[in-house]
Coordinates of C-alpha atoms in Angstrom, one line a residue:
X72 CA 20.5 -37.6 -12.8
X73 CA 19.9 -37.9 -9.1
X74 CA 22.8 -35.6 -8.3
X75 CA 21.4 -32.9 -10.6
X76 CA 18.0 -33.2 -9.1
X77 CA 19.4 -33.0 -5.6
X78 CA 21.4 -29.9 -6.6
X79 CA 18.3 -28.3 -8.0
X80 CA 16.4 -29.0 -4.8
X81 CA 19.1 -27.5 -2.7
X82 CA 19.3 -24.4 -5.0
X83 CA 15.5 -24.0 -4.9
X84 CA 15.5 -24.3 -1.1
X85 CA 18.2 -21.7 -0.9
X86 CA 16.1 -19.3 -3.0
X87 CA 13.1 -19.9 -0.8
X88 CA 15.2 -19.2 2.4
X89 CA 16.6 -16.0 0.8
X90 CA 13.2 -14.8 -0.4
X91 CA 11.4 -15.5 2.9
X92 CA 14.3 -13.7 4.8
X93 CA 14.1 -10.7 2.6
X94 CA 10.3 -10.5 2.9
X95 CA 10.5 -10.9 6.7
X96 CA 13.2 -8.3 7.3
X97 CA 11.7 -5.7 4.9
X98 CA 8.3 -6.2 6.6
X99 CA 9.8 -6.1 10.1
X100 CA 11.9 -3.0 9.7
X101 CA 9.1 -1.4 7.6
X102 CA 6.7 -2.0 10.5
X103 CA 9.2 -0.5 13.0
X104 CA 9.8 2.7 11.0
X105 CA 6.1 3.2 10.2
X106 CA 5.2 2.7 13.9
X107 CA 7.9 5.2 14.8
X108 CA 6.4 7.6 12.2
X109 CA 3.0 7.2 13.8
X110 CA 4.4 8.0 17.2
X111 CA 6.2 11.0 15.8
X112 CA 3.1 12.4 14.2
X113 CA 1.1 11.9 17.4
X114 CA 3.7 13.4 19.7
X115 CA 5.1 16.2 17.5
X116 CA 2.9 19.4 17.8
X117 CA 4.3 20.7 14.5
X118 CA 2.6 17.8 12.7
X119 CA -0.8 18.4 14.3
X120 CA -2.2 19.7 11.1
X121 CA -3.7 18.4 7.9
X122 CA -0.4 17.2 6.5
X123 CA 0.5 15.3 9.7
X124 CA -3.0 13.7 9.9
X125 CA -2.8 12.5 6.3
X126 CA 0.7 11.2 6.9
X127 CA -0.8 9.3 9.9
X128 CA -3.4 7.7 7.6
X129 CA -0.6 6.8 5.2
X130 CA 1.6 5.2 7.9
X131 CA -1.4 3.2 9.3
X132 CA -2.2 1.9 5.8
X133 CA 1.5 1.1 5.2
X134 CA 1.7 -0.8 8.5
X135 CA -1.3 -2.8 7.6
X136 CA 0.3 -4.0 4.3
X137 CA 3.6 -4.8 6.1
X138 CA 1.8 -6.6 8.9
X139 CA 0.2 -9.0 6.4
X140 CA 3.6 -9.7 4.9
X141 CA 5.2 -10.1 8.3
X142 CA 2.7 -12.5 9.9
X143 CA 1.7 -14.5 6.8
X144 CA 3.6 -14.0 3.6
X145 CA 7.1 -14.5 5.1
X146 CA 6.1 -17.6 7.1
X147 CA 4.1 -19.1 4.2
X148 CA 7.0 -18.6 1.9
X149 CA 9.4 -20.2 4.3
X150 CA 7.3 -23.3 4.9
X151 CA 6.0 -23.3 1.3
X152 CA 2.4 -23.5 2.5
X153 CA 0.3 -25.6 0.1
X154 CA -3.2 -24.4 1.1
X155 CA -3.0 -21.4 -1.2
X156 CA -6.7 -21.4 -2.0
X157 CA -7.9 -21.6 1.6
X158 CA -10.3 -19.0 3.1
X159 CA -7.6 -17.5 5.4
X160 CA -5.3 -16.8 2.4
X161 CA -8.2 -15.1 0.6
X162 CA -9.2 -13.0 3.6
X163 CA -5.6 -11.9 4.1
X164 CA -5.4 -11.0 0.5
X165 CA -8.6 -8.9 0.9
X166 CA -7.2 -7.1 4.0
X167 CA -3.9 -6.5 2.1
X168 CA -5.8 -4.9 -0.8
X169 CA -7.7 -2.7 1.7
X170 CA -4.6 -1.3 3.3
X171 CA -2.8 -1.0 -0.1
X172 CA -5.6 1.1 -1.6
X173 CA -5.8 3.2 1.5
X174 CA -2.1 3.8 1.2
X175 CA -2.3 4.8 -2.4
X176 CA -5.2 7.2 -1.9
X177 CA -3.6 8.6 1.3
X178 CA -0.5 9.3 -0.8
X179 CA -2.6 11.1 -3.4
X180 CA -4.2 13.2 -0.7
X181 CA -0.8 14.2 0.7
X182 CA 0.3 15.2 -2.8
X183 CA -2.7 17.4 -3.2
X184 CA -2.0 18.9 0.2
X185 CA 1.5 19.8 -0.8
X186 CA 0.4 21.4 -4.1
X187 CA -2.2 23.5 -2.3
X188 CA 0.4 24.6 0.3
X189 CA 2.7 25.8 -2.5
X190 CA 0.0 27.2 -4.9
X191 CA -2.4 28.7 -2.4
X192 CA -0.6 29.3 0.8
X193 CA -3.2 31.7 2.1
X194 CA -6.0 29.3 1.4
X195 CA -4.5 26.0 2.5
X196 CA -5.7 26.2 6.1
X197 CA -9.3 26.8 4.9
X198 CA -9.2 24.1 2.1
X199 CA -7.5 21.6 4.4
X200 CA -9.2 22.6 7.6
X201 CA -9.6 20.0 10.4
X202 CA -13.1 19.1 9.4
X203 CA -12.2 18.9 5.7
X204 CA -9.1 16.8 6.5
X205 CA -11.2 14.2 8.4
X206 CA -13.7 14.1 5.5
X207 CA -10.8 13.5 3.0
X208 CA -9.4 10.7 5.2
X209 CA -12.8 9.3 5.6
X210 CA -13.3 9.2 1.8
X211 CA -9.8 7.6 1.4
X212 CA -10.8 4.7 3.6
X213 CA -14.3 4.5 2.3
X214 CA -13.1 4.2 -1.3
X215 CA -10.5 1.6 -0.1
X216 CA -13.4 -0.4 1.4
X217 CA -15.4 -0.1 -1.8
X218 CA -12.5 -1.7 -3.6
X219 CA -12.6 -4.8 -1.4
X220 CA -16.4 -5.2 -1.4
X221 CA -16.4 -7.7 -4.3
X222 CA -13.8 -9.8 -2.4
X223 CA -16.5 -10.9 0.0
X224 CA -17.5 -13.4 -2.7
X225 CA -14.7 -15.7 -1.7
X226 CA -15.6 -18.4 -4.2
X227 CA -15.3 -16.2 -7.3
X228 CA -13.7 -12.9 -6.4
X229 CA -10.4 -13.1 -4.5
X230 CA -6.7 -12.6 -4.5
X231 CA -4.3 -15.1 -2.8
X232 CA -0.7 -15.4 -2.1
X233 CA 1.2 -18.2 -3.9
X234 CA 4.4 -19.1 -1.8
X235 CA 5.8 -21.1 -4.7
X236 CA 6.0 -18.2 -7.2
X237 CA 6.1 -15.5 -4.5
X238 CA 3.3 -13.6 -6.1
X239 CA -0.2 -12.4 -5.4
X240 CA -2.7 -13.9 -7.9
X241 CA -6.3 -13.1 -8.7
X242 CA -9.0 -15.6 -9.2
X243 CA -9.1 -17.2 -12.6
X244 CA -12.8 -16.2 -13.1
X245 CA -14.7 -13.5 -14.8
X246 CA -14.9 -11.5 -11.5
X247 CA -11.2 -12.1 -10.9
X248 CA -10.5 -10.6 -14.4
X249 CA -12.6 -7.6 -13.6
X250 CA -11.1 -6.8 -10.2
X251 CA -7.5 -7.4 -11.4
X252 CA -7.9 -5.4 -14.6
X253 CA -10.2 -2.5 -13.7
X254 CA -10.3 -2.0 -9.9
X255 CA -6.6 -2.9 -9.5
X256 CA -4.4 -2.3 -12.6
X257 CA -6.2 0.5 -14.4
X258 CA -7.1 2.3 -11.2
X259 CA -3.5 2.0 -9.8
X260 CA -2.0 3.3 -13.1
X261 CA -4.5 6.3 -13.2
X262 CA -3.7 7.2 -9.6
X263 CA 0.0 6.9 -10.2
X264 CA -0.2 9.3 -13.2
X265 CA -2.4 11.7 -11.3
X266 CA -0.1 11.6 -8.3
X267 CA 3.0 12.1 -10.4
X268 CA 1.4 15.0 -12.2
X269 CA 0.5 16.7 -8.9
X270 CA 4.0 16.2 -7.5
X271 CA 5.6 17.5 -10.7
X272 CA 3.4 20.6 -10.6
X273 CA 4.4 21.1 -7.0
X274 CA 8.1 20.8 -7.9
X275 CA 7.8 23.3 -10.7
X276 CA 5.9 25.8 -8.6
X277 CA 8.4 25.5 -5.8
X278 CA 11.3 25.9 -8.1
X279 CA 9.7 29.0 -9.7
X280 CA 9.2 30.4 -6.2
X281 CA 12.9 29.9 -5.3
X282 CA 14.0 31.5 -8.6
X283 CA 11.7 34.4 -8.0
X284 CA 13.1 35.0 -4.5
X285 CA 16.7 34.9 -5.8

């Protein structure tokens, strides 16, 4: 019985090491490539337009998510941190949600920009002017901030990382149910469907243009 328990402990520890290593390296290289993407957008004159600016917003949001995983999730998984319900964990969960939502909405804005470029090439510079682009990006981050507003009630509304199950979990409260179901799950599904529809429409229009030229 002791041998089987020891083998199980060794196996479990091995899984923890693998999972923490995967999280660490994915976050590390993801950060590197997103930072490179930010540098490219800032340095390349070709990307000094609405598309490049939105890609910059997307890369910044991506970097924020990856930074949380790099500095907290990977180490917490490795050491199997037990203070999962602490304030720091909840604050980092809140920050992670902020960057994640900003990433999702930035992606939607990029999709709309692509569709407009294909469908209305003569109007794209007007629709996505410099001023309008800044307004759109401002809205993206404002909506992302609205998502995390309930999370300031750290006793009842929060999301935390559990290093034992390697998952992010919402509070087992009425508020936790609301934010997990409506402001996270349903909203994410709706944005994914909308984004996929816009991208599909862009693909169809582009294909028709190519066929028309040929």
